[in-house]
Coordinates of C-alpha atoms in Angstrom, one line a residue:
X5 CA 108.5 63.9 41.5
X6 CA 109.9 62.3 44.3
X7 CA 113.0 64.7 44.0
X8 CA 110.9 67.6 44.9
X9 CA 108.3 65.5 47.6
X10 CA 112.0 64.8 49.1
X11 CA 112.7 68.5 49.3
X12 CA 109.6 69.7 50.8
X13 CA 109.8 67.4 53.9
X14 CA 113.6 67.3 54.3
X15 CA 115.2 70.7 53.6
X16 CA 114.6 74.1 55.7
X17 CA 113.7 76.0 52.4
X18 CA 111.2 72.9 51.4
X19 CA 109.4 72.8 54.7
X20 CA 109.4 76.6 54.7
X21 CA 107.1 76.5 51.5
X22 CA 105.4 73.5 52.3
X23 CA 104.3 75.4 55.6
X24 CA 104.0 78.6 54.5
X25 CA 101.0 76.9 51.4
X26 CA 99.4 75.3 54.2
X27 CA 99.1 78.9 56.2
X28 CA 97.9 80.5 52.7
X29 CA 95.2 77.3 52.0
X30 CA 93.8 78.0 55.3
X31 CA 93.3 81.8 55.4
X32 CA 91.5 81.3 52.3
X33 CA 89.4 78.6 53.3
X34 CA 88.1 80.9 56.4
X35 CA 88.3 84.4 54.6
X36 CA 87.2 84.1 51.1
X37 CA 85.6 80.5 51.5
X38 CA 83.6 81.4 54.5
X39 CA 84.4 78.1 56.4
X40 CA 84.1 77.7 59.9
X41 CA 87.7 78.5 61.5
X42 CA 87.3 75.0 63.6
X43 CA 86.5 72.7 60.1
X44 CA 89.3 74.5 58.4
X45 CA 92.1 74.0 61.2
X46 CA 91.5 70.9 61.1
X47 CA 91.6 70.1 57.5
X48 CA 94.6 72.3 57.0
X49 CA 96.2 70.5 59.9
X50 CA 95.6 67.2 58.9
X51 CA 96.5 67.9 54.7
X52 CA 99.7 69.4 56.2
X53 CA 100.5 66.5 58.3
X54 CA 99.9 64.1 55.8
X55 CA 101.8 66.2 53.3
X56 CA 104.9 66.5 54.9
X57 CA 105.3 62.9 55.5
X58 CA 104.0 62.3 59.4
X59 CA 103.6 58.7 59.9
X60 CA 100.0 58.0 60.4
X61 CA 100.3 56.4 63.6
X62 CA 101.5 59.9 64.8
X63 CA 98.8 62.1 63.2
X64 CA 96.4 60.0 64.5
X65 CA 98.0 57.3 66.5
X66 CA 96.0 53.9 65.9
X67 CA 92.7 52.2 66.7
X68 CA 93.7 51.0 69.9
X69 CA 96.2 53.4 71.2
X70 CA 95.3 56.9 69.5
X71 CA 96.1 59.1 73.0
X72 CA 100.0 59.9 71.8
X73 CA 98.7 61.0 68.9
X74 CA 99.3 64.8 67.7
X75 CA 95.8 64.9 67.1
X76 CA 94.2 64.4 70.8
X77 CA 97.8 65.7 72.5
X78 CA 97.4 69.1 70.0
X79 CA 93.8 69.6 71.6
X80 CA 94.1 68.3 74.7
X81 CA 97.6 70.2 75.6
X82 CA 96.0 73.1 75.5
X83 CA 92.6 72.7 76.6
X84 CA 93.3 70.6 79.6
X85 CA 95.2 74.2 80.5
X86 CA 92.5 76.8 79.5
X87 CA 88.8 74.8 79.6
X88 CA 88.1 74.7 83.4
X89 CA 89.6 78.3 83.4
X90 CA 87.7 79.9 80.4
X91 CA 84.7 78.1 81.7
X92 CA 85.0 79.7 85.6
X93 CA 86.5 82.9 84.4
X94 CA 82.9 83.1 81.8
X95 CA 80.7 82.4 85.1
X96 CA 83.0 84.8 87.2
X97 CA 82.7 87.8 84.5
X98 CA 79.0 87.1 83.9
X99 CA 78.1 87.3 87.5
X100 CA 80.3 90.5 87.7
X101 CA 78.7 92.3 85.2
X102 CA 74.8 90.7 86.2
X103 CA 75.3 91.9 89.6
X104 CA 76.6 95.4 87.6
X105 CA 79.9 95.4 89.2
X106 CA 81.4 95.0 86.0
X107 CA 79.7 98.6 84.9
X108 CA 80.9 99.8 88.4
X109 CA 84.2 99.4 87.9
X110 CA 84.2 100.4 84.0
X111 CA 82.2 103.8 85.2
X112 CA 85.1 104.2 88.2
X113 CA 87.6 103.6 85.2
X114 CA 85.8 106.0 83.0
X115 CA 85.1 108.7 85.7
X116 CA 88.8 109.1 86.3
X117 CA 90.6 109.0 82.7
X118 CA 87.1 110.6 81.1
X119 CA 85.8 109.3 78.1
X120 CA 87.9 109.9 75.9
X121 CA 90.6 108.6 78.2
X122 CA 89.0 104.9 78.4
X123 CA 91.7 103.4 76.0
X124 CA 94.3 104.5 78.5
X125 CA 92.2 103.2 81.6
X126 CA 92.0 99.8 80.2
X127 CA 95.6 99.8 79.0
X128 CA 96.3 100.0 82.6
X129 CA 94.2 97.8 83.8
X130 CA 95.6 95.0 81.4
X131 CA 99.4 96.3 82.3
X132 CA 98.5 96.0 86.5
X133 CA 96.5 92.7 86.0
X134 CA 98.7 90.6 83.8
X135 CA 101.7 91.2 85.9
X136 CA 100.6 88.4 88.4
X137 CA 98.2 86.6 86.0
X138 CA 98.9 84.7 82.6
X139 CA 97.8 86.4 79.6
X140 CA 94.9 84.3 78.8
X141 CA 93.0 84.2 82.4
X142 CA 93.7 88.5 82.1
X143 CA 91.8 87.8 79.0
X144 CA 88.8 86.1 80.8
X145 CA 89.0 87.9 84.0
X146 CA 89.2 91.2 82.1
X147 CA 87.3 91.0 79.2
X148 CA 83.5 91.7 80.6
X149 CA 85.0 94.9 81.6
X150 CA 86.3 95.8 77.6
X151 CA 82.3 94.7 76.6
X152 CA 80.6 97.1 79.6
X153 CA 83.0 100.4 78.3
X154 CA 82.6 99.8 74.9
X155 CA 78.5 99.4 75.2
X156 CA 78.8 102.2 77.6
X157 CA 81.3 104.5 75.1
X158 CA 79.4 103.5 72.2
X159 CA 82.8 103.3 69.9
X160 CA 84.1 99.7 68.3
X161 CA 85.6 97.2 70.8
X162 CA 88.2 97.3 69.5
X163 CA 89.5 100.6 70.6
X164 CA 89.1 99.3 74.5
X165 CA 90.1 95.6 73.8
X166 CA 93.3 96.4 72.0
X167 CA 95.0 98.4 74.7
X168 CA 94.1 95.9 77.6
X169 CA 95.6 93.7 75.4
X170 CA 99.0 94.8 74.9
X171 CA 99.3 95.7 78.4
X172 CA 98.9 91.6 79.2
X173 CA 101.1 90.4 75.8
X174 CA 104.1 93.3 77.5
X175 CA 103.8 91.5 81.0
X176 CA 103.7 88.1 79.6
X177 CA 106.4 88.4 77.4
X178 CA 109.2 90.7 79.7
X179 CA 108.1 89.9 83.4
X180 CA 108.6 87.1 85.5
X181 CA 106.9 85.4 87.3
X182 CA 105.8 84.8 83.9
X183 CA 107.3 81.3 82.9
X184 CA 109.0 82.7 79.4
X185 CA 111.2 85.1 81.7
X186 CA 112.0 82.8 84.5
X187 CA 113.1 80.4 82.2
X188 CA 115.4 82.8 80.2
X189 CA 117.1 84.0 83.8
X190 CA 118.1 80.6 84.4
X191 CA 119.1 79.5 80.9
X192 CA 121.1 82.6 80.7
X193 CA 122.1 83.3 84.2
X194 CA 120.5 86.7 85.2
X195 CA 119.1 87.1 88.0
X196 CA 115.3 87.9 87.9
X197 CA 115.8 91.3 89.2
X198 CA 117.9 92.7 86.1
X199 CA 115.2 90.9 83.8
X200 CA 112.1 93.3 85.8
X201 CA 114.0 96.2 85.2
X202 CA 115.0 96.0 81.7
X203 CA 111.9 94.2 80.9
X204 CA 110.2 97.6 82.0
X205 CA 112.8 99.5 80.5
X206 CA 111.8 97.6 77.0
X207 CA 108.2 96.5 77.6
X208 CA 107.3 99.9 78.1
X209 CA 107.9 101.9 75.3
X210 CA 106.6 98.8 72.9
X211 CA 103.3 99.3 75.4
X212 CA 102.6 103.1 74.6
X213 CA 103.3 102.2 70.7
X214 CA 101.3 98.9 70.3
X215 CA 98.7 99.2 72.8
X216 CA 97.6 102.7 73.1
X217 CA 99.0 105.0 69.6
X218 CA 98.1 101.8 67.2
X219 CA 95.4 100.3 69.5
X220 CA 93.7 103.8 69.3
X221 CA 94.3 104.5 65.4
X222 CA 92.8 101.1 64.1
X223 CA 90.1 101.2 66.8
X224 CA 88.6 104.0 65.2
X225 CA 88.7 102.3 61.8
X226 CA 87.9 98.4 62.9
X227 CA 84.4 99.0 63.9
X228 CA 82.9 95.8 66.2
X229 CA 80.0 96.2 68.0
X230 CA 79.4 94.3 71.0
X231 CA 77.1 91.0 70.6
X232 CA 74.2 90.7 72.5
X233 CA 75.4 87.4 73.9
X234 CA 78.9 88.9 74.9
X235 CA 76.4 90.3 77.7
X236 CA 74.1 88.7 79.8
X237 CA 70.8 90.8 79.8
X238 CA 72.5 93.7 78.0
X239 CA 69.3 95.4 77.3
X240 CA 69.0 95.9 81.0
X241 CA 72.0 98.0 82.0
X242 CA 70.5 100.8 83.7
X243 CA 71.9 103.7 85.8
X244 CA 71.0 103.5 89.6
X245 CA 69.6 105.9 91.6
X246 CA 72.1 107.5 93.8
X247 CA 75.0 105.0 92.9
X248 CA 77.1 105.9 89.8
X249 CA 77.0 103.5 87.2
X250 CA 74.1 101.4 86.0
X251 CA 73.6 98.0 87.2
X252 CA 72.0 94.9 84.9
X253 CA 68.9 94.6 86.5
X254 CA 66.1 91.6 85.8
X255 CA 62.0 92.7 86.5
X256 CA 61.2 88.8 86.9
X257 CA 64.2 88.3 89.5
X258 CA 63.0 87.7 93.0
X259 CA 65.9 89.6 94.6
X260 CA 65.6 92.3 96.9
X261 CA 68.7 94.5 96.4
X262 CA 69.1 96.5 93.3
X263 CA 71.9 99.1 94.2
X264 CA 74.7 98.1 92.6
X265 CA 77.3 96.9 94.5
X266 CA 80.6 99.1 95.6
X267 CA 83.6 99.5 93.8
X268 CA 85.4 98.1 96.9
X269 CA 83.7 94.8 96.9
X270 CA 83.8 94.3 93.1
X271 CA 87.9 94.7 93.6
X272 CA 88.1 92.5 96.1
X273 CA 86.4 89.7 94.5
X274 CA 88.5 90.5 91.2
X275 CA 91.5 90.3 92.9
X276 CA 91.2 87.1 94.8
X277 CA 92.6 85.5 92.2
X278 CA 95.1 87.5 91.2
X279 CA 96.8 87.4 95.0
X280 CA 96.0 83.4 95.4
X281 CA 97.8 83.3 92.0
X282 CA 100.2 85.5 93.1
X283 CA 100.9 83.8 96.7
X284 CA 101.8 80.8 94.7
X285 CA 104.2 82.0 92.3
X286 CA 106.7 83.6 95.1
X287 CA 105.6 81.1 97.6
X288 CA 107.7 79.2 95.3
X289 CA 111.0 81.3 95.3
X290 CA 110.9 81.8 98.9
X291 CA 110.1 79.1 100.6
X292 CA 111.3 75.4 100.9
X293 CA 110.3 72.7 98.9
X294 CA 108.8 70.6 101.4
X295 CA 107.2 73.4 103.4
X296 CA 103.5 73.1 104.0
X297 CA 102.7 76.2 103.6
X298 CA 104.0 76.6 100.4
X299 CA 102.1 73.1 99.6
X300 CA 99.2 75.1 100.9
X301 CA 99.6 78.5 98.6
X302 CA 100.2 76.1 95.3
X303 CA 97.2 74.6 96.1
X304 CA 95.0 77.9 96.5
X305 CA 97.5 79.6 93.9
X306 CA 96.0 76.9 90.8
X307 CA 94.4 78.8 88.4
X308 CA 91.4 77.0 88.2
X309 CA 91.2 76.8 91.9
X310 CA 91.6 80.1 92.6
X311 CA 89.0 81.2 89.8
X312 CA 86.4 78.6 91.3
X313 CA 87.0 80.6 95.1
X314 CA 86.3 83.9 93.3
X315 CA 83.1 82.3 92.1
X316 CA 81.9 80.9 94.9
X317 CA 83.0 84.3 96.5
X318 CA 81.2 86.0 94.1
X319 CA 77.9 83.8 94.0
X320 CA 77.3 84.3 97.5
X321 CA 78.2 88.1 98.0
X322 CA 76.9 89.4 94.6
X323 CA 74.0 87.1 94.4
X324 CA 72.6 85.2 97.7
X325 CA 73.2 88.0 99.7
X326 CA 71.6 90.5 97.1
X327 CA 68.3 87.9 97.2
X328 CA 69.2 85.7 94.1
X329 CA 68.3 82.2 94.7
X330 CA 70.7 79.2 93.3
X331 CA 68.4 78.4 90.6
X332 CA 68.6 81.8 89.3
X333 CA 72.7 81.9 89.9
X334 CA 72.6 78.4 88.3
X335 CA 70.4 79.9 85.0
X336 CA 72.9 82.6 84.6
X337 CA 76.1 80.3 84.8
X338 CA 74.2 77.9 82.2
X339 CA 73.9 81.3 79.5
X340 CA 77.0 82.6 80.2
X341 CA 78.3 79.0 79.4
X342 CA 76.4 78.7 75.9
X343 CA 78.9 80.8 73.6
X344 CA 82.5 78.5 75.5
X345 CA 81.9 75.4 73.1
X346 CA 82.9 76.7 69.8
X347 CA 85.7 79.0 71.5
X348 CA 87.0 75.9 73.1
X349 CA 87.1 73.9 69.6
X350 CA 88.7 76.5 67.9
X351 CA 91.6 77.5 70.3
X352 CA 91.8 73.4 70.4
X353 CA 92.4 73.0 66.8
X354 CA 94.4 76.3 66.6
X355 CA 97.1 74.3 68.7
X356 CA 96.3 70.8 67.1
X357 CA 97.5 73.2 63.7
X358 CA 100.5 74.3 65.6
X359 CA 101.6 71.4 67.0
X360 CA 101.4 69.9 63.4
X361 CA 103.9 72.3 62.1
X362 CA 106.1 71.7 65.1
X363 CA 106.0 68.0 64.3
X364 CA 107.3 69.0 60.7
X365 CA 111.1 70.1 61.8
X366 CA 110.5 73.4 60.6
X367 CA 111.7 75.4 63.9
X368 CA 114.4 73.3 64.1
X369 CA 115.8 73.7 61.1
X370 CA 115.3 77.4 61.5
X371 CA 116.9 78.0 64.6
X372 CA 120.1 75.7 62.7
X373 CA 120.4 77.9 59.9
X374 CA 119.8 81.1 61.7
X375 CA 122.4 80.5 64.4
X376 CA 125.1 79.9 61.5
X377 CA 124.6 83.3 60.2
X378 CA 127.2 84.8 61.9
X379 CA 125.2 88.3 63.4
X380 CA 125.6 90.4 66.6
X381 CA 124.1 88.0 69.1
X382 CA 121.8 90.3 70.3
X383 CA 119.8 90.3 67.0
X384 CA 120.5 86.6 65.9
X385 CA 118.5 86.2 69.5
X386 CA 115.8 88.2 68.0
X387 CA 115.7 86.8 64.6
X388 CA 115.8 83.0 66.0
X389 CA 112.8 83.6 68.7
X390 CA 110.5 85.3 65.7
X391 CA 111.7 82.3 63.0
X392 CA 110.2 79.9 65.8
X393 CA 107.5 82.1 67.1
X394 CA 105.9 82.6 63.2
X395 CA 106.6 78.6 62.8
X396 CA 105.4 76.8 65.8
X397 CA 102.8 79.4 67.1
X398 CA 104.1 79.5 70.9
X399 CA 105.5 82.6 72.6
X400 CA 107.1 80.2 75.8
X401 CA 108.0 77.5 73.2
X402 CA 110.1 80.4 71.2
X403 CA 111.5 82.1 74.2
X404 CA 112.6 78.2 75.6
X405 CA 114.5 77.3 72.6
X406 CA 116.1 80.4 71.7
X407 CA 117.1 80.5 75.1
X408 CA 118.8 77.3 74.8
X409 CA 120.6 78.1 71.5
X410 CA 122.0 81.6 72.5
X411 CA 123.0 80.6 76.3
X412 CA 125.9 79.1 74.9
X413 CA 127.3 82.0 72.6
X414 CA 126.2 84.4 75.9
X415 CA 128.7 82.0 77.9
X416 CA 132.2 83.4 79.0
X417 CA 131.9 86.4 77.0
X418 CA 131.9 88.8 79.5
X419 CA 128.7 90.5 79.5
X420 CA 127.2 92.5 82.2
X421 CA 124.2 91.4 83.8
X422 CA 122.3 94.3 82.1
X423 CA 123.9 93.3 78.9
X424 CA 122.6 89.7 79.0
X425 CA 118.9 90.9 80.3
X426 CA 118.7 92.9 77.2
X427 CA 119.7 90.2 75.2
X428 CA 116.5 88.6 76.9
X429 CA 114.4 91.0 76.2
X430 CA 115.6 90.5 72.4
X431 CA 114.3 87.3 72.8
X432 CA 111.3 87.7 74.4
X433 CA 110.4 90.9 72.0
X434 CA 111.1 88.2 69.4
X435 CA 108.6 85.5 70.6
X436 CA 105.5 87.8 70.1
X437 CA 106.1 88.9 66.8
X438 CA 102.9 88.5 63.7
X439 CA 100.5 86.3 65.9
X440 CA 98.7 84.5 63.6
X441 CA 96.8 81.3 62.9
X442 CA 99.1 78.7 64.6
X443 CA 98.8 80.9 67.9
X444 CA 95.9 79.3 69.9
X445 CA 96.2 83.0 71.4
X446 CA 95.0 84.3 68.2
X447 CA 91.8 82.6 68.3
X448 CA 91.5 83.3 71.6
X449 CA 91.3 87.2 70.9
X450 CA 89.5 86.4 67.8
X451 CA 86.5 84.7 69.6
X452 CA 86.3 87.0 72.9
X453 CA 86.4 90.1 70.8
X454 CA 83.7 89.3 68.0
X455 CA 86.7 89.7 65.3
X456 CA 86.7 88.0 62.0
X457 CA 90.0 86.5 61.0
X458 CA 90.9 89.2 58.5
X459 CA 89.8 92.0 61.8
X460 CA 92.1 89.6 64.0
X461 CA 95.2 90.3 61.5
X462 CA 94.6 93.7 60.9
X463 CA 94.4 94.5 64.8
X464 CA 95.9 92.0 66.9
X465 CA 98.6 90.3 64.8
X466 CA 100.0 94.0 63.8
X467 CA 99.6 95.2 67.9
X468 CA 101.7 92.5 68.6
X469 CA 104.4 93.2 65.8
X470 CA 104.4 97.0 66.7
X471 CA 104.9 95.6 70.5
X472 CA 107.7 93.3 69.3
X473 CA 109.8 96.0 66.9
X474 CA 109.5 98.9 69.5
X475 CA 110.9 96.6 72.5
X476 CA 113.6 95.0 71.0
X477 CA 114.7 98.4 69.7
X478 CA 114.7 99.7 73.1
X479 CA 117.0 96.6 73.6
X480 CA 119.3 96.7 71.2
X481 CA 119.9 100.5 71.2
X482 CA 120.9 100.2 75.0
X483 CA 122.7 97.0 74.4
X484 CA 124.8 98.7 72.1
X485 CA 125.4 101.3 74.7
X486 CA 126.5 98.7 77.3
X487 CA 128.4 96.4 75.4

């Protein structure tokens, strides 16, 4: 008995298993057991932490000192990153879409491709915005466009929410300035430049696959309809005389302006954060250090700052100046607000679960075993970033590490700079392979888009394998060329 308890928690294979039951226990405790994905996380993550032989003290930490505990560094890791954001990017798609800017845009969107084009429009849209956002405040900012098309279209969500997002997963994975690509061009040594072109080059052609020919077959066989609480006052969208698109209107609201507001304005307020964002990520590779101005742009350029300017922004020219008063702005921040709680607990356990299996050795291990295998560097550099993406959950953690085992066997062999981008891309292709339930991403997706965890496997975790297969194809067919 101790023999085999020995194995599970100390050998690759062991922990593989050991891991792999506790993934099984808790897919069946949500999909056949009907427990709520928050309870069961938590459970599963605690059992497996327990199982493989965690000292309590770390699980938990103790009754004095529990902070450095995985328990309350696993939540609060990841929600000290996304709560203030998923909170102001809520308020900032609710007012959007109360002030029917939202349905503006969508109907600009859906007046160009047509209809039956709308997939394509939103792929688009998530391909332009998440090259100077991170994936999940795309998610946010975008998503109250994905509900307004598909209520508008009348088709499943998940024919407009897929495309949107494999257009953000490509530009988070491939492009700086997004942090899993920077990193990689210094841990390999190619320049930024190389690693935009090739991630193009390879992002691409895993876009058109994942994003818009599977995004477009499951959406017409995964049918989710929109919730009412996914809009505020969605029994309200009406179309307005003389101006395109309907806006949400309210009969008890004192304002005075009901046309809906112009596509123009509803830009500009979208993409405030996107260019204060922006501003701060190449304020930082162009200018000094110690300059103010740069101290300036990182300032505005926070996420959560730059979402709270867009609100304010957005407060004032979509609703003061349309004749909404502040209690009425402050009533539709406090229902837009109502459905965050229970998303914020589940992404918050999804990464307590993650950072359990971390804390288990298993990616380690992995990454050991794997880089003793004796394959073409380009595809070991594959292999490795999906054996620690499917362990540990993270798509920067696995593009990191891998990063960090290949540089060395990348070293003094004489590749071209375009040789070692494409063995980048390998790994970044690698670190969004089969999302699943250790990906706080996952939940995420799963929450924003009304999916049940079996609809959340069947059309996100495949989109991103699809995305992940095609690109590093790309990569290793022209890496085999170059050589």
């Amino acid at each position: 008995m101790n023999a085999t308890v020995d194995w599970l928690r100390t050998t690759t294979p062991g922990l593989l298993v050991l891991c792999g039951l506790a993934i099984a226990v808790l897919l069946f405790a949500i999909i056949k057991v009907k427990l709520e994905p928050f309870i069961a996380l938590l459970l599963t993550g605690l059992g497996l932490a327990l199982a493989a032989g965690l000292p309590v003290s770390k699980i938990v930490g103790t009754a004095i000192k529990p902070g450095d505990s995985l328990l309350e560094t696993g939540f609060g890791g990841i929600l000290g990153h996304i709560a203030v954001i998923i909170g102001l990017g809520t308020v900032l798609g609710a007012i959007l879409e109360r002030s029917g800017g939202a349905d503006v845009l969508t109907g600009k969107l859906l007046g160009i491709f047509g209809a039956k084009g709308a997939p394509v429009a939103m792929g688009l849209l998530g391909l332009i915005f998440g090259i100077p956002v991170f994936f999940d405040i795309g998610i946010f900012v975008l998503a109250p466009l994905i509900y307004v098309a598909a209520k508008r279209g009348g088709r499943s969500l998940v024919l407009y929410a897929m495309p949107m997002l494999a257009g953000l997963s490509m530009t988070h994975a491939f492009l700086p300035p997004h942090p899993g690509p920077v990193a990689l061009g210094g841990l390999l040594g190619v320049s930024l430049g190389w690693l935009i072109i090739m991630g193009f080059v390879c992002g691409i052609p895993g876009f058109i696959a994942a994003g818009l020919v599977w995004g477009t077959y499951i959406g017409k066989r995964v049918q989710v309809e929109v919730p009412a609480e996914f809009l505020v006052r969605p029994d309200q969208l009406v179309e307005a005389k003389g101006e395109g698109p309907g806006t949400a209107t309210d009969p008890g609201s004192t304002r005075t302006e009901t046309r809906a507001p112009s596509v123009v304005l509803i830009g500009g307020i979208i993409a405030i954060p996107l260019v204060l964002i922006l501003g701060a990520t190449f304020g930082t590779q162009w200018l000094a250090k110690d300059s103010q101005l740069l101290q300036v742009l990182t300032f505005l350029g926070t996420p959560a700052v730059a979402l709270l300017i867009a609100v304010l922004v957005a407060f004032y020219l979509l609703g003061v100046r349309r004749g909404s008063s502040v209690q009425e702005l402050s009533t539709l921040t406090a229902e837009s607000l109502k459905p965050v709680g229970m998303l914020l607990l589940v992404v918050g356990a999804g990464a307590f679960f993650g950072k359990v299996i971390s804390a288990t050795g298993i990616g380690t291990a992995l990454a050991d075993t794997m880089s003793a295998a004796g394959l073409p560097v380009i595809v070991l550099a594959y292999i490795i970033s999906c054996g620690l993406r499917i362990a540990q959950g993270s798509a920067t953690v696995a593009i990191v590490t891998t990063g960090g085992i290949v540089a060395p066997l990348v070293a003094g062999h004489g590749y071209s700079q375009m040789a070692i981008a494409l063995i980048a891309m390998a790994i970044a292709a690698g670190s969004i392979i089969l999302s699943h339930v250790n990906d706080g991403g996952f939940w995420i997706i799963s929450k924003y888009f009304n999916l049940s965890v079996k609809q959340t496997l069947q059309t996100w975790t495949v989109l991103e394998t699809v995305l992940s297969v095609v690109s590093f194809a790309v990569a290793a067919v022209l890496f085999a060329i170059v050589s």
